[in-house]
mmCIF file of C-alpha atoms in Angstrom:
data_model
loop_
_atom_site.group_PDB
_atom_site.id
_atom_site.type_symbol
_atom_site.label_atom_id
_atom_site.label_comp_id
_atom_site.label_asym_id
_atom_site.label_seq_id
_atom_site.Cartn_x
_atom_site.Cartn_y
_atom_site.Cartn_z
ATOM 1 C CA UNK A 1 0.000 0.000 0.000
ATOM 2 C CA UNK A 2 1.355 3.454 -0.821
ATOM 3 C CA UNK A 3 2.728 5.233 2.170
ATOM 4 C CA UNK A 4 2.332 2.239 4.476
ATOM 5 C CA UNK A 5 5.953 1.037 4.468
ATOM 6 C CA UNK A 6 5.104 -2.648 4.019
ATOM 7 C CA UNK A 7 2.448 -4.851 5.577
ATOM 8 C CA UNK A 8 2.228 -5.282 9.356
ATOM 9 C CA UNK A 9 2.697 -8.668 11.068
ATOM 10 C CA UNK A 10 -0.106 -11.257 10.775
ATOM 11 C CA UNK A 11 -3.271 -9.996 12.501
ATOM 12 C CA UNK A 12 -4.082 -10.999 16.054
ATOM 13 C CA UNK A 13 -6.367 -9.619 18.741
ATOM 14 C CA UNK A 14 -3.448 -8.005 20.600
ATOM 15 C CA UNK A 15 -2.014 -6.417 17.442
ATOM 16 C CA UNK A 16 -5.409 -5.113 16.371
ATOM 17 C CA UNK A 17 -5.693 -3.063 19.563
ATOM 18 C CA UNK A 18 -2.085 -1.968 19.924
ATOM 19 C CA UNK A 19 -1.804 1.811 20.181
ATOM 20 C CA UNK A 20 -0.951 3.405 16.835
ATOM 21 C CA UNK A 21 -2.145 7.033 17.084
ATOM 22 C CA UNK A 22 -3.078 8.779 13.868
ATOM 23 C CA UNK A 23 -1.919 12.425 14.130
ATOM 24 C CA UNK A 24 -5.015 13.713 12.340
ATOM 25 C CA UNK A 25 -7.617 11.796 14.335
ATOM 26 C CA UNK A 26 -5.724 12.282 17.590
ATOM 27 C CA UNK A 27 -5.876 16.060 17.121
ATOM 28 C CA UNK A 28 -9.602 15.863 16.301
ATOM 29 C CA UNK A 29 -10.316 13.805 19.434
ATOM 30 C CA UNK A 30 -8.266 16.069 21.713
ATOM 31 C CA UNK A 31 -9.938 19.220 20.337
ATOM 32 C CA UNK A 32 -13.442 17.764 20.771
ATOM 33 C CA UNK A 33 -12.642 16.628 24.305
ATOM 34 C CA UNK A 34 -11.163 20.021 25.207
ATOM 35 C CA UNK A 35 -14.173 21.939 23.841
ATOM 36 C CA UNK A 36 -16.650 19.717 25.677
ATOM 37 C CA UNK A 37 -14.680 19.966 28.932
ATOM 38 C CA UNK A 38 -14.456 23.758 28.560
ATOM 39 C CA UNK A 39 -18.220 23.974 28.070
ATOM 40 C CA UNK A 40 -18.898 21.863 31.169
ATOM 41 C CA UNK A 41 -16.407 23.897 33.205
ATOM 42 C CA UNK A 42 -18.063 27.169 32.235
ATOM 43 C CA UNK A 43 -21.480 25.761 33.141
ATOM 44 C CA UNK A 44 -20.271 24.576 36.543
ATOM 45 C CA UNK A 45 -18.589 27.913 37.314
ATOM 46 C CA UNK A 46 -21.883 29.672 36.640
ATOM 47 C CA UNK A 47 -23.591 27.327 39.054
ATOM 48 C CA UNK A 48 -25.496 25.510 36.315
ATOM 49 C CA UNK A 49 -25.563 21.731 36.244
ATOM 50 C CA UNK A 50 -24.907 19.419 33.334
ATOM 51 C CA UNK A 51 -26.111 15.787 33.317
ATOM 52 C CA UNK A 52 -23.208 13.450 33.999
ATOM 53 C CA UNK A 53 -24.820 10.820 31.757
ATOM 54 C CA UNK A 54 -24.406 13.143 28.772
ATOM 55 C CA UNK A 55 -20.746 13.707 29.548
ATOM 56 C CA UNK A 56 -20.148 9.958 29.925
ATOM 57 C CA UNK A 57 -21.895 9.287 26.626
ATOM 58 C CA UNK A 58 -19.806 11.880 24.766
ATOM 59 C CA UNK A 59 -16.615 10.485 26.291
ATOM 60 C CA UNK A 60 -17.635 6.956 25.257
ATOM 61 C CA UNK A 61 -18.070 8.197 21.704
ATOM 62 C CA UNK A 62 -14.567 9.684 21.709
ATOM 63 C CA UNK A 63 -13.143 6.454 23.141
ATOM 64 C CA UNK A 64 -14.762 4.474 20.324
ATOM 65 C CA UNK A 65 -13.459 6.979 17.784
ATOM 66 C CA UNK A 66 -9.964 6.559 19.226
ATOM 67 C CA UNK A 67 -10.248 2.757 19.108
ATOM 68 C CA UNK A 68 -11.256 2.809 15.435
ATOM 69 C CA UNK A 69 -8.622 5.283 14.219
ATOM 70 C CA UNK A 70 -5.661 5.268 16.608
ATOM 71 C CA UNK A 71 -4.981 1.554 17.080
ATOM 72 C CA UNK A 72 -3.628 -1.267 14.956
ATOM 73 C CA UNK A 73 -7.140 -1.782 13.597
ATOM 74 C CA UNK A 74 -6.681 1.291 11.395
ATOM 75 C CA UNK A 75 -3.564 -0.217 9.808
ATOM 76 C CA UNK A 76 -5.142 -3.618 9.283
ATOM 77 C CA UNK A 77 -8.137 -1.829 7.784
ATOM 78 C CA UNK A 78 -5.905 -1.136 4.778
ATOM 79 C CA UNK A 79 -5.410 -4.882 4.176
ATOM 80 C CA UNK A 80 -8.490 -6.708 5.490
ATOM 81 C CA UNK A 81 -12.064 -6.087 4.386
ATOM 82 C CA UNK A 82 -13.397 -7.230 7.764
ATOM 83 C CA UNK A 83 -11.204 -4.756 9.669
ATOM 84 C CA UNK A 84 -12.217 -1.932 7.350
ATOM 85 C CA UNK A 85 -15.911 -2.838 7.650
ATOM 86 C CA UNK A 86 -15.653 -2.846 11.447
ATOM 87 C CA UNK A 87 -14.278 0.690 11.264
ATOM 88 C CA UNK A 88 -17.042 1.732 8.866
ATOM 89 C CA UNK A 89 -19.886 0.328 10.948
ATOM 90 C CA UNK A 90 -18.676 1.633 14.305
ATOM 91 C CA UNK A 91 -17.906 5.094 12.926
ATOM 92 C CA UNK A 92 -21.247 5.445 11.127
ATOM 93 C CA UNK A 93 -23.584 3.564 13.499
ATOM 94 C CA UNK A 94 -22.134 3.591 17.027
ATOM 95 C CA UNK A 95 -19.866 6.614 17.501
ATOM 96 C CA UNK A 96 -22.564 9.101 16.312
ATOM 97 C CA UNK A 97 -25.095 7.716 18.794
ATOM 98 C CA UNK A 98 -22.826 8.274 21.787
ATOM 99 C CA UNK A 99 -21.641 11.694 20.602
ATOM 100 C CA UNK A 100 -25.192 12.909 19.913
ATOM 101 C CA UNK A 101 -26.501 11.624 23.247
ATOM 102 C CA UNK A 102 -23.843 13.860 24.786
ATOM 103 C CA UNK A 103 -25.787 16.872 23.400
ATOM 104 C CA UNK A 104 -22.697 18.883 22.361
ATOM 105 C CA UNK A 105 -24.691 21.567 20.501
ATOM 106 C CA UNK A 106 -26.929 22.155 23.508
ATOM 107 C CA UNK A 107 -23.859 22.428 25.721
ATOM 108 C CA UNK A 108 -22.283 25.004 23.412
ATOM 109 C CA UNK A 109 -25.450 27.104 23.259
ATOM 110 C CA UNK A 110 -25.731 27.135 27.057
ATOM 111 C CA UNK A 111 -22.027 27.700 27.725
ATOM 112 C CA UNK A 112 -21.482 30.494 25.198
ATOM 113 C CA UNK A 113 -22.535 33.971 26.315
ATOM 114 C CA UNK A 114 -24.626 36.156 23.987
ATOM 115 C CA UNK A 115 -22.647 38.858 22.254
ATOM 116 C CA UNK A 116 -23.178 42.524 23.020
ATOM 117 C CA UNK A 117 -25.930 44.326 21.165
ATOM 118 C CA UNK A 118 -24.971 44.964 17.561
ATOM 119 C CA UNK A 119 -22.196 42.361 17.592
ATOM 120 C CA UNK A 120 -21.963 38.777 16.415
ATOM 121 C CA UNK A 121 -20.232 36.215 18.587
ATOM 122 C CA UNK A 122 -19.720 32.437 18.453
ATOM 123 C CA UNK A 123 -23.182 31.773 19.899
ATOM 124 C CA UNK A 124 -24.877 33.918 17.278
ATOM 125 C CA UNK A 125 -22.866 32.237 14.505
ATOM 126 C CA UNK A 126 -23.916 28.807 15.781
ATOM 127 C CA UNK A 127 -27.577 29.842 15.965
ATOM 128 C CA UNK A 128 -27.335 31.316 12.478
ATOM 129 C CA UNK A 129 -25.932 28.036 11.161
ATOM 130 C CA UNK A 130 -28.665 25.998 12.846
ATOM 131 C CA UNK A 131 -31.349 28.207 11.257
ATOM 132 C CA UNK A 132 -29.675 28.401 7.848
ATOM 133 C CA UNK A 133 -30.988 26.906 4.626
ATOM 134 C CA UNK A 134 -27.870 24.718 4.487
ATOM 135 C CA UNK A 135 -28.714 23.141 7.860
ATOM 136 C CA UNK A 136 -32.318 22.580 6.793
ATOM 137 C CA UNK A 137 -31.162 20.780 3.660
ATOM 138 C CA UNK A 138 -28.477 18.543 5.202
ATOM 139 C CA UNK A 139 -30.735 17.548 8.113
ATOM 140 C CA UNK A 140 -33.735 16.703 5.930
ATOM 141 C CA UNK A 141 -34.518 12.989 5.513
ATOM 142 C CA UNK A 142 -34.733 13.672 1.774
ATOM 143 C CA UNK A 143 -30.978 14.305 1.989
ATOM 144 C CA UNK A 144 -29.760 12.138 4.864
ATOM 145 C CA UNK A 145 -31.434 8.881 3.813
ATOM 146 C CA UNK A 146 -30.132 8.885 0.196
ATOM 147 C CA UNK A 147 -26.692 9.895 1.481
ATOM 148 C CA UNK A 148 -26.747 7.051 4.020
ATOM 149 C CA UNK A 149 -27.684 4.505 1.340
ATOM 150 C CA UNK A 150 -25.233 5.886 -1.234
ATOM 151 C CA UNK A 151 -22.408 5.575 1.301
ATOM 152 C CA UNK A 152 -22.922 1.803 1.151
ATOM 153 C CA UNK A 153 -23.860 0.941 -2.405
ATOM 154 C CA UNK A 154 -22.261 3.871 -4.224
ATOM 155 C CA UNK A 155 -18.936 3.297 -2.516
ATOM 156 C CA UNK A 156 -18.435 -0.473 -2.336
ATOM 157 C CA UNK A 157 -20.131 -1.453 -5.611
ATOM 158 C CA UNK A 158 -18.250 1.058 -7.758
ATOM 159 C CA UNK A 159 -14.594 1.730 -8.517
ATOM 160 C CA UNK A 160 -14.596 4.706 -6.135
ATOM 161 C CA UNK A 161 -13.640 2.496 -3.201
ATOM 162 C CA UNK A 162 -10.502 1.126 -4.891
ATOM 163 C CA UNK A 163 -9.504 4.628 -5.985
ATOM 164 C CA UNK A 164 -9.683 5.991 -2.433
ATOM 165 C CA UNK A 165 -7.919 2.953 -0.975
ATOM 166 C CA UNK A 166 -4.792 3.605 -3.012
ATOM 167 C CA UNK A 167 -3.484 5.750 -0.151
ATOM 168 C CA UNK A 168 -3.782 6.035 3.605
ATOM 169 C CA UNK A 169 -5.085 9.584 3.109
ATOM 170 C CA UNK A 170 -7.921 8.253 0.958
ATOM 171 C CA UNK A 171 -8.756 5.699 3.629
ATOM 172 C CA UNK A 172 -8.805 8.404 6.311
ATOM 173 C CA UNK A 173 -11.064 10.518 4.098
ATOM 174 C CA UNK A 174 -13.525 7.614 3.973
ATOM 175 C CA UNK A 175 -13.460 7.261 7.752
ATOM 176 C CA UNK A 176 -14.285 10.957 8.160
ATOM 177 C CA UNK A 177 -17.064 10.549 5.612
ATOM 178 C CA UNK A 178 -18.543 7.580 7.501
ATOM 179 C CA UNK A 179 -18.595 9.547 10.754
ATOM 180 C CA UNK A 180 -20.121 12.625 9.118
ATOM 181 C CA UNK A 181 -22.848 10.598 7.401
ATOM 182 C CA UNK A 182 -23.744 8.882 10.673
ATOM 183 C CA UNK A 183 -23.939 12.189 12.533
ATOM 184 C CA UNK A 184 -26.131 13.779 9.864
ATOM 185 C CA UNK A 185 -28.452 10.774 9.691
ATOM 186 C CA UNK A 186 -29.001 10.344 13.440
ATOM 187 C CA UNK A 187 -28.920 14.034 14.445
ATOM 188 C CA UNK A 188 -32.586 14.865 13.611
ATOM 189 C CA UNK A 189 -33.748 11.368 14.593
ATOM 190 C CA UNK A 190 -32.217 11.376 18.073
ATOM 191 C CA UNK A 191 -33.717 14.782 18.825
ATOM 192 C CA UNK A 192 -31.355 15.601 21.709
ATOM 193 C CA UNK A 193 -29.747 18.692 20.193
ATOM 194 C CA UNK A 194 -31.596 21.507 18.386
ATOM 195 C CA UNK A 195 -32.136 20.797 14.689
ATOM 196 C CA UNK A 196 -33.953 22.603 11.864
ATOM 197 C CA UNK A 197 -36.257 19.601 11.482
ATOM 198 C CA UNK A 198 -38.021 18.389 14.624
ATOM 199 C CA UNK A 199 -40.336 15.666 13.359
ATOM 200 C CA UNK A 200 -42.877 13.899 15.576
ATOM 201 C CA UNK A 201 -41.642 10.716 17.187
ATOM 202 C CA UNK A 202 -43.663 8.519 14.828
ATOM 203 C CA UNK A 203 -42.002 10.140 11.809
ATOM 204 C CA UNK A 204 -38.546 9.689 13.328
ATOM 205 C CA UNK A 205 -39.213 5.999 13.878
ATOM 206 C CA UNK A 206 -40.368 5.664 10.272
ATOM 207 C CA UNK A 207 -37.182 7.391 9.081
ATOM 208 C CA UNK A 208 -35.147 4.897 11.075
ATOM 209 C CA UNK A 209 -37.067 1.915 9.697
ATOM 210 C CA UNK A 210 -36.715 3.262 6.155
ATOM 211 C CA UNK A 211 -32.940 2.787 6.293
ATOM 212 C CA UNK A 212 -32.985 -0.697 7.822
ATOM 213 C CA UNK A 213 -33.838 -2.742 4.692
ATOM 214 C CA UNK A 214 -31.096 -1.058 2.653
ATOM 215 C CA UNK A 215 -28.526 -1.711 5.362
ATOM 216 C CA UNK A 216 -29.581 -5.316 5.924
ATOM 217 C CA UNK A 217 -29.651 -6.093 2.192
ATOM 218 C CA UNK A 218 -26.164 -4.641 1.794
ATOM 219 C CA UNK A 219 -24.764 -6.927 4.497
ATOM 220 C CA UNK A 220 -26.493 -9.990 3.029
ATOM 221 C CA UNK A 221 -25.356 -9.093 -0.503
ATOM 222 C CA UNK A 222 -21.740 -8.874 0.632
ATOM 223 C CA UNK A 223 -21.948 -12.145 2.562
ATOM 224 C CA UNK A 224 -23.574 -14.021 -0.336
ATOM 225 C CA UNK A 225 -21.390 -12.564 -3.084
ATOM 226 C CA UNK A 226 -19.620 -15.261 -5.092
ATOM 227 C CA UNK A 227 -16.861 -12.858 -6.091
ATOM 228 C CA UNK A 228 -14.852 -10.129 -4.414
ATOM 229 C CA UNK A 229 -16.597 -6.756 -4.564
ATOM 230 C CA UNK A 230 -13.310 -4.777 -4.398
ATOM 231 C CA UNK A 231 -9.811 -5.299 -5.743
ATOM 232 C CA UNK A 232 -8.165 -3.669 -2.733
ATOM 233 C CA UNK A 233 -8.485 -6.699 -0.469
ATOM 234 C CA UNK A 234 -8.048 -9.375 -3.145
ATOM 235 C CA UNK A 235 -4.431 -10.152 -2.242
ATOM 236 C CA UNK A 236 -3.672 -9.985 1.494
ATOM 237 C CA UNK A 237 -0.071 -10.846 2.474
ATOM 238 C CA UNK A 238 0.495 -14.536 1.723
ATOM 239 C CA UNK A 239 2.124 -15.104 5.122
ATOM 240 C CA UNK A 240 -1.160 -14.232 6.863
ATOM 241 C CA UNK A 241 -3.016 -17.246 5.464
ATOM 242 C CA UNK A 242 -6.219 -15.172 5.020
ATOM 243 C CA UNK A 243 -8.847 -16.228 2.479
ATOM 244 C CA UNK A 244 -10.159 -12.990 0.885
ATOM 245 C CA UNK A 245 -13.610 -14.473 0.177
ATOM 246 C CA UNK A 246 -14.014 -15.682 3.760
ATOM 247 C CA UNK A 247 -12.787 -12.342 5.108
ATOM 248 C CA UNK A 248 -15.281 -10.508 2.878
ATOM 249 C CA UNK A 249 -18.086 -12.712 4.186
ATOM 250 C CA UNK A 250 -17.054 -11.807 7.738
ATOM 251 C CA UNK A 251 -17.192 -8.119 6.817
ATOM 252 C CA UNK A 252 -20.675 -8.571 5.368
ATOM 253 C CA UNK A 253 -21.783 -10.217 8.601
ATOM 254 C CA UNK A 254 -20.484 -7.231 10.542
ATOM 255 C CA UNK A 255 -22.408 -4.872 8.258
ATOM 256 C CA UNK A 256 -25.615 -6.859 8.756
ATOM 257 C CA UNK A 257 -25.210 -7.033 12.557
ATOM 258 C CA UNK A 258 -24.509 -3.321 12.899
ATOM 259 C CA UNK A 259 -27.678 -2.579 10.965
ATOM 260 C CA UNK A 260 -29.753 -4.297 13.649
ATOM 261 C CA UNK A 261 -28.199 -3.605 17.060
ATOM 262 C CA UNK A 262 -27.760 0.203 16.832
ATOM 263 C CA UNK A 263 -31.272 0.476 15.381
ATOM 264 C CA UNK A 264 -32.709 -1.228 18.452
ATOM 265 C CA UNK A 265 -30.718 1.123 20.696
ATOM 266 C CA UNK A 266 -32.043 4.180 18.851
ATOM 267 C CA UNK A 267 -35.607 2.835 19.067
ATOM 268 C CA UNK A 268 -35.218 2.381 22.825
ATOM 269 C CA UNK A 269 -33.924 5.952 23.181
ATOM 270 C CA UNK A 270 -36.808 7.305 21.086
ATOM 271 C CA UNK A 271 -39.429 5.482 23.143
ATOM 272 C CA UNK A 272 -37.851 6.787 26.375
ATOM 273 C CA UNK A 273 -37.828 10.341 24.982
ATOM 274 C CA UNK A 274 -41.420 9.952 23.804
ATOM 275 C CA UNK A 275 -42.540 8.750 27.237
ATOM 276 C CA UNK A 276 -40.746 11.591 29.003
ATOM 277 C CA UNK A 277 -42.206 14.101 26.558
ATOM 278 C CA UNK A 278 -45.724 12.872 27.330
ATOM 279 C CA UNK A 279 -45.011 13.095 31.052
ATOM 280 C CA UNK A 280 -43.738 16.672 30.708
ATOM 281 C CA UNK A 281 -46.818 17.626 28.685
ATOM 282 C CA UNK A 282 -49.086 16.101 31.322
ATOM 283 C CA UNK A 283 -47.302 18.024 34.097
ATOM 284 C CA UNK A 284 -47.627 21.273 32.118
ATOM 285 C CA UNK A 285 -51.355 20.684 31.679
ATOM 286 C CA UNK A 286 -51.720 19.941 35.387
ATOM 287 C CA UNK A 287 -49.908 23.150 36.350
ATOM 288 C CA UNK A 288 -52.051 25.122 33.912
ATOM 289 C CA UNK A 289 -55.211 23.590 35.387
ATOM 290 C CA UNK A 290 -54.043 24.489 38.903
ATOM 291 C CA UNK A 291 -53.428 28.111 37.870
ATOM 292 C CA UNK A 292 -56.733 28.757 36.082
ATOM 293 C CA UNK A 293 -58.963 26.354 37.981
ATOM 294 C CA UNK A 294 -59.083 23.957 35.035
ATOM 295 C CA UNK A 295 -60.730 26.637 32.898
ATOM 296 C CA UNK A 296 -60.223 24.643 29.724
ATOM 297 C CA UNK A 297 -62.164 21.676 31.104
ATOM 298 C CA UNK A 298 -64.893 23.982 32.424
ATOM 299 C CA UNK A 299 -65.228 25.648 29.018
ATOM 300 C CA UNK A 300 -65.439 22.258 27.336
ATOM 301 C CA UNK A 301 -68.135 21.072 29.773
ATOM 302 C CA UNK A 302 -70.071 24.281 29.184
ATOM 303 C CA UNK A 303 -69.784 23.699 25.440
ATOM 304 C CA UNK A 304 -71.214 20.179 25.803
ATOM 305 C CA UNK A 305 -74.010 21.471 28.032
ATOM 306 C CA UNK A 306 -74.856 24.094 25.406
ATOM 307 C CA UNK A 307 -75.030 21.441 22.692
ATOM 308 C CA UNK A 308 -77.341 19.328 24.855
ATOM 309 C CA UNK A 309 -79.601 22.311 25.579
ATOM 310 C CA UNK A 310 -79.864 23.186 21.872
ATOM 311 C CA UNK A 311 -80.689 19.591 21.011
ATOM 312 C CA UNK A 312 -83.491 19.544 23.607
ATOM 313 C CA UNK A 313 -84.841 22.838 22.248
ATOM 314 C CA UNK A 314 -84.894 21.494 18.675
ATOM 315 C CA UNK A 315 -86.612 18.295 19.801
ATOM 316 C CA UNK A 316 -89.272 20.257 21.688
ATOM 317 C CA UNK A 317 -89.895 22.475 18.647
ATOM 318 C CA UNK A 318 -90.333 19.496 16.352
ATOM 319 C CA UNK A 319 -92.733 17.749 18.768
ATOM 320 C CA UNK A 320 -94.833 20.510 20.428
ATOM 321 C CA UNK A 321 -97.606 18.124 21.535
ATOM 322 C CA UNK A 322 -96.648 15.128 23.574
ATOM 323 C CA UNK A 323 -98.211 11.845 22.394
ATOM 324 C CA UNK A 324 -101.262 10.621 24.336
ATOM 325 C CA UNK A 325 -100.720 7.240 25.979
#
């Protein structure tokens, strides 16, 4: 492989998870961690709390990102289809879930102070981006779902994959793409951070289910393929004793499995959010009823009583003389 300096030793569990930091991804992870920690620190200094579960979730996402890009797995991902597919699935299906559950956009909006009147600061720029036409387009299911599907079929079943895999930089570009696609797809569905599109929970569930068949079929198609779908992994080092067809089948199995498990996790999160939303709405209605003496219910009862009175009046007018027994 260009720029790789020769193949690594035969793969093993220990070698897969040996530390091998990528300068690019290491910088990205450190910057994200520093920004999140700075936001939490500012919140705490102001006396505002921040849920520890969100911080733990965001940290877990960064740990997974580190494991996929800064260990031996990243190097073996240049030689083994299964290793590459593990990177793809975790970066597009698992890492985004943990990062989004950490609510980083919400943290930034709360931590950043509004700019002085007549000025534009970081908070105003972020709000402007969230309300921009660009954000509305890239967060729309009409954009995210086709992009999610194209990242599977348009990449692996065309020559684009082999072109990008000619260099480590091309491989890293794909990893960034996988992460970005996952974040864009799950961002409006998860509904933790502000988004231009805030669909009802039923619509979000339908969006999630819409992607499942494409993902499952891709995994099955790779597993059942009688030929290699890429040239990149056709000739692993002979000393490894790896069968490319068997390794490709393993990668397809990983793709199929990661289409099911993360989906179930997202569904569970959505149902929990839905339940909590209903509880909050019920509490708001109760507080409103306590404040106005349940005026809304009284008005509704008066409306029903009025309908009943009008019906009796109409009946009496139509039958002025009661029948004689």
